[in-house]
CSV table of C-alpha atoms and ligand atoms in Angstrom, one decimal:
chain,number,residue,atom,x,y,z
X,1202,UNK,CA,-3.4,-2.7,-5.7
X,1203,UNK,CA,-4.7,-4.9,-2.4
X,1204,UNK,CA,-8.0,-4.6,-1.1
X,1205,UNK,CA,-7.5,-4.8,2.8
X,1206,UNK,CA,-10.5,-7.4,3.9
X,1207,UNK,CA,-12.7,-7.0,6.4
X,1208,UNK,CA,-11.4,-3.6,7.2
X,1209,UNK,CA,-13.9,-2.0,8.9
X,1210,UNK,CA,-14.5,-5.1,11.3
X,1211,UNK,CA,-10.6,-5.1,12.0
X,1212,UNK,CA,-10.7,-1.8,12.9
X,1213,UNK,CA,-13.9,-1.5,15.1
X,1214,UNK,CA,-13.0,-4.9,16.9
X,1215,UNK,CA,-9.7,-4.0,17.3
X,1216,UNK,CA,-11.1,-0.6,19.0
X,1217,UNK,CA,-8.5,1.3,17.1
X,1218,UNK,CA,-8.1,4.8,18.3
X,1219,UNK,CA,-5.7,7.3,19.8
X,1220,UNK,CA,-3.2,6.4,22.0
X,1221,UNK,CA,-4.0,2.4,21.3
X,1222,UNK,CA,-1.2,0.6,20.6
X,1223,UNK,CA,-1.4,-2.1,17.7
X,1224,UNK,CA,0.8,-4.5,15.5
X,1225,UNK,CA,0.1,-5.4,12.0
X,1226,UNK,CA,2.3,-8.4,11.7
X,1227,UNK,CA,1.0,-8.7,7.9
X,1228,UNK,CA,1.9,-5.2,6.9
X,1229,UNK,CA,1.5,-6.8,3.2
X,1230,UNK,CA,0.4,-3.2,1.3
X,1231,UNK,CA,-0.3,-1.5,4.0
X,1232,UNK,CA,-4.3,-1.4,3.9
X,1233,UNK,CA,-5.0,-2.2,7.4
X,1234,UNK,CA,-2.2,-0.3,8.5
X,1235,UNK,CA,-3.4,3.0,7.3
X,1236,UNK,CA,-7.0,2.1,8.1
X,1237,UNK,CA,-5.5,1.9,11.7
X,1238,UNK,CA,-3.3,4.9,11.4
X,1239,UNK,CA,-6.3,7.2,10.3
X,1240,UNK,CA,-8.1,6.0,13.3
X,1241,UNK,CA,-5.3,7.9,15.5
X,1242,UNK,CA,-3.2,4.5,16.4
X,1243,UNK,CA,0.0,3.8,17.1
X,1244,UNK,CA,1.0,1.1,14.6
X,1245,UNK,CA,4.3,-1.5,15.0
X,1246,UNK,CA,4.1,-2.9,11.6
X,1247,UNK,CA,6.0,-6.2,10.3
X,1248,UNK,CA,6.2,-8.4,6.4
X,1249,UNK,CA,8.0,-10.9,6.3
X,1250,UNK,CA,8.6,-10.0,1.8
X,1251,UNK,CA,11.4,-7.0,2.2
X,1252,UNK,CA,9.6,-5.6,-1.3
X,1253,UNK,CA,6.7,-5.1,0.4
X,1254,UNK,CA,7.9,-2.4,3.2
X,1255,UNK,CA,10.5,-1.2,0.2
X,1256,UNK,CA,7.1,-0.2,-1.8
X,1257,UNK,CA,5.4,1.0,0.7
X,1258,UNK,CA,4.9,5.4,0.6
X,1259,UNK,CA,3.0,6.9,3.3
X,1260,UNK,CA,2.7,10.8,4.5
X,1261,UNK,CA,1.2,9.6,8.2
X,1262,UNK,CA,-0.8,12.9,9.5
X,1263,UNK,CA,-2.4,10.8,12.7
X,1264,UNK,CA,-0.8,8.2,14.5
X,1265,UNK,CA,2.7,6.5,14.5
X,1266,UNK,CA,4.1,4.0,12.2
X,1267,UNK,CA,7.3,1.8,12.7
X,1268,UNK,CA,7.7,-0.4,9.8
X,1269,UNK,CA,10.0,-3.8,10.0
X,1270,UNK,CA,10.9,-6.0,7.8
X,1271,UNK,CA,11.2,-9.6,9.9
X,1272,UNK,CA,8.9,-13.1,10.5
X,1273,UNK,CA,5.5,-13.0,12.6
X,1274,UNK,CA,6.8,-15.7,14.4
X,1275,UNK,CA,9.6,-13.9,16.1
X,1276,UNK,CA,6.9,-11.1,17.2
X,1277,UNK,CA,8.1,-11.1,20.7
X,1278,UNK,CA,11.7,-10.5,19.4
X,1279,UNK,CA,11.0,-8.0,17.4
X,1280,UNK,CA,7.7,-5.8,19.5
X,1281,UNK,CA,10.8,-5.8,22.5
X,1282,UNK,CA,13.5,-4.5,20.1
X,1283,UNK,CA,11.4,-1.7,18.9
X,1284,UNK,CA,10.0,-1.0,22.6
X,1285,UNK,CA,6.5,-1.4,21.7
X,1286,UNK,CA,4.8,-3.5,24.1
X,1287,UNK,CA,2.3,-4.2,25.8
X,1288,UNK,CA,-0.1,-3.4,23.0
X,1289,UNK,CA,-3.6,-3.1,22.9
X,1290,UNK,CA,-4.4,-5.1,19.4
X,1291,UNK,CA,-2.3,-7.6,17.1
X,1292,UNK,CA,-3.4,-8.2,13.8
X,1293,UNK,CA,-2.5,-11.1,11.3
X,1294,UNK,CA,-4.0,-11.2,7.7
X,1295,UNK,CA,-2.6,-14.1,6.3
X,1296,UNK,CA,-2.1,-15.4,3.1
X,1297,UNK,CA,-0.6,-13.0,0.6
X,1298,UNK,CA,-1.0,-9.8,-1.0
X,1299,UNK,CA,-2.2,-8.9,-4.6
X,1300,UNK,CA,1.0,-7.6,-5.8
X,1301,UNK,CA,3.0,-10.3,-4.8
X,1302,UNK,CA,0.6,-12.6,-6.9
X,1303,UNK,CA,1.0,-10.3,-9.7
X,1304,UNK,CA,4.1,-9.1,-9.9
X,1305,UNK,CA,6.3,-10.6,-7.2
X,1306,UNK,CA,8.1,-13.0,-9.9
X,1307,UNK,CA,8.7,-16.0,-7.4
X,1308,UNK,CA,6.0,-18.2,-9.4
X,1309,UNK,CA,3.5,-17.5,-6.5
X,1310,UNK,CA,0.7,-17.6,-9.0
X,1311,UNK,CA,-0.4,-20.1,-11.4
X,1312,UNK,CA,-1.7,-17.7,-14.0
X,1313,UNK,CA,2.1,-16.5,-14.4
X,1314,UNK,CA,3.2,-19.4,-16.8
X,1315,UNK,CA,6.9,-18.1,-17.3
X,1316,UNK,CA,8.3,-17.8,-13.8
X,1317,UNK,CA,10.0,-19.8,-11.6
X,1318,UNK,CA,8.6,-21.9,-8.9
X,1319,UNK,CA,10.5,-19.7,-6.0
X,1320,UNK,CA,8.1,-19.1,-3.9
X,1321,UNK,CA,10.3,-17.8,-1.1
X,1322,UNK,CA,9.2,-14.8,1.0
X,1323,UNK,CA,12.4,-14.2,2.5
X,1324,UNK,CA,16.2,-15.4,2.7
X,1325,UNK,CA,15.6,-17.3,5.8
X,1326,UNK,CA,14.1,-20.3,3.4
X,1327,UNK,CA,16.6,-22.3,2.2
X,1328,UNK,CA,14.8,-24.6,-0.4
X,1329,UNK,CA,12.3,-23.2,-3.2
X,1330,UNK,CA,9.7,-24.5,-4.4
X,1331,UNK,CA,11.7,-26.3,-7.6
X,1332,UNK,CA,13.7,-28.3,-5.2
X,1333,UNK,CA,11.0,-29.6,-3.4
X,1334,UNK,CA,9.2,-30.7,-6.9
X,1335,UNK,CA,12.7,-32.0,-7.7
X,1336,UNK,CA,14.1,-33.9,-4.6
X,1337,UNK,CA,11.1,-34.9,-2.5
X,1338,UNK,CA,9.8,-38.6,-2.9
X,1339,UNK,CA,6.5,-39.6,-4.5
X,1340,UNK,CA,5.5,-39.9,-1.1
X,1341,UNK,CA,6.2,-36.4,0.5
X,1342,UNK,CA,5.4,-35.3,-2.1
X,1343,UNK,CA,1.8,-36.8,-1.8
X,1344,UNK,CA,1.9,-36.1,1.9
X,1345,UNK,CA,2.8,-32.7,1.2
X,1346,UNK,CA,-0.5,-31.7,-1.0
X,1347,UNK,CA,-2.3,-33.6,1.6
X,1348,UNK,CA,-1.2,-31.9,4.6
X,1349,UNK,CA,-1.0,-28.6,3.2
X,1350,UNK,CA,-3.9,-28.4,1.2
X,1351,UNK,CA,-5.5,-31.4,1.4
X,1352,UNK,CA,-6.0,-32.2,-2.0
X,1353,UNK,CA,-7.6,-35.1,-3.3
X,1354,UNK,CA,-5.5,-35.8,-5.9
X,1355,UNK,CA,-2.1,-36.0,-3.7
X,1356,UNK,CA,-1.1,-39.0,-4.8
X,1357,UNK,CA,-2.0,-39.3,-8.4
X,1358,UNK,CA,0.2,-35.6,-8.5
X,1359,UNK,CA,2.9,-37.1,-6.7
X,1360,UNK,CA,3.3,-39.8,-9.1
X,1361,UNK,CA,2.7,-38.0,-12.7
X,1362,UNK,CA,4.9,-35.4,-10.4
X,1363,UNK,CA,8.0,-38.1,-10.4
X,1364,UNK,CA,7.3,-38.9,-13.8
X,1365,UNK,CA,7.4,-35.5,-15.8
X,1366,UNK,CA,10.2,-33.9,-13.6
X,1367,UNK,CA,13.0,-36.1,-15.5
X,1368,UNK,CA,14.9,-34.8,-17.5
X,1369,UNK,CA,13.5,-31.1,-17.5
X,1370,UNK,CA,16.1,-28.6,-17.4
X,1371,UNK,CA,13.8,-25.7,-15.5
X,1372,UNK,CA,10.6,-26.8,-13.5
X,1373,UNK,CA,8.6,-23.2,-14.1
X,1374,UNK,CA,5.0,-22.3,-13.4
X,1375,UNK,CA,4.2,-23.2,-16.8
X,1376,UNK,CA,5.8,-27.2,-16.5
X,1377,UNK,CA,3.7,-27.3,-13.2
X,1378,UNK,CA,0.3,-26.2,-14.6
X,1379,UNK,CA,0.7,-28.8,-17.3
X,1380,UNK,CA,1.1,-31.6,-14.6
X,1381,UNK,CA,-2.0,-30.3,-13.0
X,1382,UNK,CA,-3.7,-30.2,-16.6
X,1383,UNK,CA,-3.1,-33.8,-17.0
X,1384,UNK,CA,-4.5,-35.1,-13.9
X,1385,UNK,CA,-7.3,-32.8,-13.0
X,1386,UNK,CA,-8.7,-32.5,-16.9
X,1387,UNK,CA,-12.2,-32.0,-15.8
X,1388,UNK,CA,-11.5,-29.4,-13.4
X,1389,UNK,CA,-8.2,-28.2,-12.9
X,1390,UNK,CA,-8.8,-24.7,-11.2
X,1391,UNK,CA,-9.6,-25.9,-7.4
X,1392,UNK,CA,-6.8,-28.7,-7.3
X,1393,UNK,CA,-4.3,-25.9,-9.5
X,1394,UNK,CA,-4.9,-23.1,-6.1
X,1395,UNK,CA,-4.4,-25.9,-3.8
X,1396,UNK,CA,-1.1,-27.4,-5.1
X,1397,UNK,CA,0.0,-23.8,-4.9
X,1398,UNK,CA,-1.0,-23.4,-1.8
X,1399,UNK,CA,0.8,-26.6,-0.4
X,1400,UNK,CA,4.1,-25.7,-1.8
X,1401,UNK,CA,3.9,-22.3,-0.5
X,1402,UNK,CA,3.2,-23.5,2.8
X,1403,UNK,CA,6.0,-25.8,2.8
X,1404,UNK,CA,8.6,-23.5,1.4
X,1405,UNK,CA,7.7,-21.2,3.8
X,1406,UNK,CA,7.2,-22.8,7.0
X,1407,UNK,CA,3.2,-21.3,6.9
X,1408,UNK,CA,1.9,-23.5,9.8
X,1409,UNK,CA,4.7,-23.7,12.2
X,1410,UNK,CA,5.0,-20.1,12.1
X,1411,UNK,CA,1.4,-19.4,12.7
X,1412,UNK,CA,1.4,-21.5,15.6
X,1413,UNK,CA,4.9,-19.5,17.4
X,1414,UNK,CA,3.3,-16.6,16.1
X,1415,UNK,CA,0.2,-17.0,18.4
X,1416,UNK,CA,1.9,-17.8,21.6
X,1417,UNK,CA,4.3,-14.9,21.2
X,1418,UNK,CA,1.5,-12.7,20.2
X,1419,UNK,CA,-0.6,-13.2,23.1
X,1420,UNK,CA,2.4,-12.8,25.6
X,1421,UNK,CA,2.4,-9.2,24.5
X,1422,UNK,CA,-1.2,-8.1,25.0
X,1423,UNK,CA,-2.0,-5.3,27.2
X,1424,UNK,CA,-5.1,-6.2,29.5
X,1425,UNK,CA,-7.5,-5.5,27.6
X,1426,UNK,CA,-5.6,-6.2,24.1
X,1427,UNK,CA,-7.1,-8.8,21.9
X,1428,UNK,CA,-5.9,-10.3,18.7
X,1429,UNK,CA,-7.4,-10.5,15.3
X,1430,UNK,CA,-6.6,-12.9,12.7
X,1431,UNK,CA,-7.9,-13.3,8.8
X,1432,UNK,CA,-7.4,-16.9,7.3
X,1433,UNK,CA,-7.8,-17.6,3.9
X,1434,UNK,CA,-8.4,-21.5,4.1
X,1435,UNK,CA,-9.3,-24.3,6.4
X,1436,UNK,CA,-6.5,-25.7,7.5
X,1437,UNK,CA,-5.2,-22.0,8.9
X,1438,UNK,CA,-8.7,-21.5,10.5
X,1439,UNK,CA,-8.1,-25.0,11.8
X,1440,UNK,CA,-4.9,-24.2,13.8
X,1441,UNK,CA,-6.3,-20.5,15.0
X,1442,UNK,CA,-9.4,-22.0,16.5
X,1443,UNK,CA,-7.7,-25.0,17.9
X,1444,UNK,CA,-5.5,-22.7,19.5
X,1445,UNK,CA,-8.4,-20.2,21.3
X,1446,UNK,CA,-10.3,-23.6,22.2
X,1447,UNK,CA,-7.1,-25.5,23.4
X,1448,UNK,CA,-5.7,-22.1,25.6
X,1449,UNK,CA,-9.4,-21.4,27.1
X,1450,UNK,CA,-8.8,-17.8,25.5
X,1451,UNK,CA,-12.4,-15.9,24.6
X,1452,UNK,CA,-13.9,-15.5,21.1
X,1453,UNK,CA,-15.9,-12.3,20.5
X,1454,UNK,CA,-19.0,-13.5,18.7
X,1455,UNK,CA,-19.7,-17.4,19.5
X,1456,UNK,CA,-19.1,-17.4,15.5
X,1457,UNK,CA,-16.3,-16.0,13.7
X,1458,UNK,CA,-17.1,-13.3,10.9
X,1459,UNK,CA,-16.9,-14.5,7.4
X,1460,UNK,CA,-16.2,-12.1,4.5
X,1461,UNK,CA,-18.3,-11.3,1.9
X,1462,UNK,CA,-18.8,-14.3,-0.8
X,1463,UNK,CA,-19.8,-11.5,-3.8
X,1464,UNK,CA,-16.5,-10.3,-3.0
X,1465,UNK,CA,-14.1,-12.5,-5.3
X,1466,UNK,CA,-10.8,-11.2,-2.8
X,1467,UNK,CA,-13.0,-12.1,0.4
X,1468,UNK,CA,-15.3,-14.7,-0.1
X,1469,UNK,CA,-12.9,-17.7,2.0
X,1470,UNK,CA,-11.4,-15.1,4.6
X,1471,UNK,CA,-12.6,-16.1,8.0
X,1472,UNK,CA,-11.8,-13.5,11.1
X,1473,UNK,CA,-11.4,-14.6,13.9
X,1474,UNK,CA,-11.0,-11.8,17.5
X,1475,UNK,CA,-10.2,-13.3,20.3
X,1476,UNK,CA,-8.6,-12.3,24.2
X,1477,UNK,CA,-7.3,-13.6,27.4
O,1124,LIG,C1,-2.7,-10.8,2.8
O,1124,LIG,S1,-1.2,-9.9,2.8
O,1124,LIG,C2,-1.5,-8.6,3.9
O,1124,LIG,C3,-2.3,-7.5,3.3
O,1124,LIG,C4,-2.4,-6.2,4.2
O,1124,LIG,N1,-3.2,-6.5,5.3
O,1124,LIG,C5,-2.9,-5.1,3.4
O,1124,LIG,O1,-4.0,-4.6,3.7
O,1124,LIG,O2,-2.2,-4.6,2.4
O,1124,LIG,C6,-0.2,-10.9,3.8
O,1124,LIG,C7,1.2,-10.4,4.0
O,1124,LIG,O3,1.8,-11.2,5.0
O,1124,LIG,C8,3.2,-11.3,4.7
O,1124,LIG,N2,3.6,-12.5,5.5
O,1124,LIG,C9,3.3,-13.8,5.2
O,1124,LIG,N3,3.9,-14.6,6.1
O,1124,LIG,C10,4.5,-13.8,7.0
O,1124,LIG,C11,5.3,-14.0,8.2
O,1124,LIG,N4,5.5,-15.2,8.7
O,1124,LIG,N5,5.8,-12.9,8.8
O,1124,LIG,C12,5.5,-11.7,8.4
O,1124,LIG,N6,4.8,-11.4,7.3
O,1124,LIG,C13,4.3,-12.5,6.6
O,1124,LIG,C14,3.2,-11.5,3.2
O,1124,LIG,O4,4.5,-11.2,2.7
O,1124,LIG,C15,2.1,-10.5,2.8
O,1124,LIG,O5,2.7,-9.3,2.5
């Protein structure tokens, strides 16, 4: 099961309560959510992964919950179609969830040697993962682990990449943790969670959404409504802060709050609250 990060900071900064409006656009397994429901708040909730909000099983004794399956990025779209705006707190806690790591199937882990290299978190994304490996160049695909993740080793990947992919009939986890091997030998772990990380940001579009999600998010903020996001690595910080610095919008805390490094699920999440 997920362990919501930084949950009690969410929910205090977020001044969850009765009558307060709020959308968790990262529904994921529902941690915040509830944590938000107990508090007495109405909650529009939103994952992108239609297994998540299948899974999900709730008997809601304070509070409201709509639950839609749909993209943060369309957040305006969808807050208007279920008549839930303006709201007094938005919510994004990026990244993925435990379960989908675990069990999801779409080769989202690299500890899950047998699967395929999916990756997609909804039908909206045309290519997967496997495609990308297959058809992009040496170098996007060395542009691509740069951009993404920026990992070191782009290009020596992106060549050994172009090398190994002929003549494989199925390019699973497994094959792709084996390309890794070879040219990180010393210490494959870092440059293994960033490779994921690159192609799961390009099969999905990570960034770009982010960034409409942000605008849209903000158009729907109440006057005193604020919005809270979690990042899990630089490059999403990067584009959150940019954002807040580039809009003139107002941090709470001249620092953002960083979760706990003894925690193995929250030592790299960053949250960041901010307002107009
Ligand atoms: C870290 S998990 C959220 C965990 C959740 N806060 C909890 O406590 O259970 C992130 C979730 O965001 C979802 N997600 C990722 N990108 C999304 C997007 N563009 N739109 C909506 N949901 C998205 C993922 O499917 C995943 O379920």
């Amino acid at each position: 099961m997920h362990t919501p990060v930084l949950l009690k900071e969410v929910v205090e900064l977020l001044e969850a309560g009765p009558d307060k409006k709020i959308i968790d656009t990262t529904f994921g397994e529902g941690g915040h959510s509830k944590a938000l429901l107990a508090a007495g708040a109405n909650v529009l909730a939103i994952d992108r992964d239609i297994t998540q909000i299948s899974n999900f099983k709730l008997q809601i004794s304070k509070g409201s919950l709509i639950l839609k399956q749909g993209n943060f990025r369309d957040i305006v779209a969808i807050a208007k179609a279920a008549d839930f705006a303006p709201v007094d707190g938005i919510l994004f806690d990026l990244g993925l969830s435990y379960e989908q790591l675990k069990t999801g199937g779409k080769g989202l882990s690299y500890k899950n040697m047998n699967e395929p290299l999916d990756m997609r978190l909804d039908d909206s994304c045309v290519t997967t993962a496997e495609q990308i490996l297959r058809q992009y160049t040496e170098k996007n695909l060395a542009h691509m682990f740069m951009h993404n993740a920026e990992e070191i080793l782009a290009a020596p990947l992106a060549k050994h990449i172009l090398i190994q992919r002929v003549g494989q009939e199925q390019l699973t986890v497994g094959w792709l943790v084996g390309v890794v091997n070879s040219v990180a030998k010393s210490n494959p772990r870092p440059t293994l969670t960033r490779v994921f990380q690159a192609l799961r940001v390009e099969v999905n579009n990570e960034f770009e959404n982010l960034e409409q999600a942000l605008k849209g998010a903000l158009s729907l903020l109440g006057p005193k409504g604020k919005v809270a996001v979690i990042s899990f690595h630089s490059l999403e910080d990067r584009i959150v802060k940019r954002f807040i610095r580039e809009h003139g919008y107002i941090q709470i805390g001249k620092k953002p709050i960083f979760g706990d490094k003894g925690l193995r699920f929250e030592r790299s999440a960053v949250l960041r609250v901010f307002h107009v």
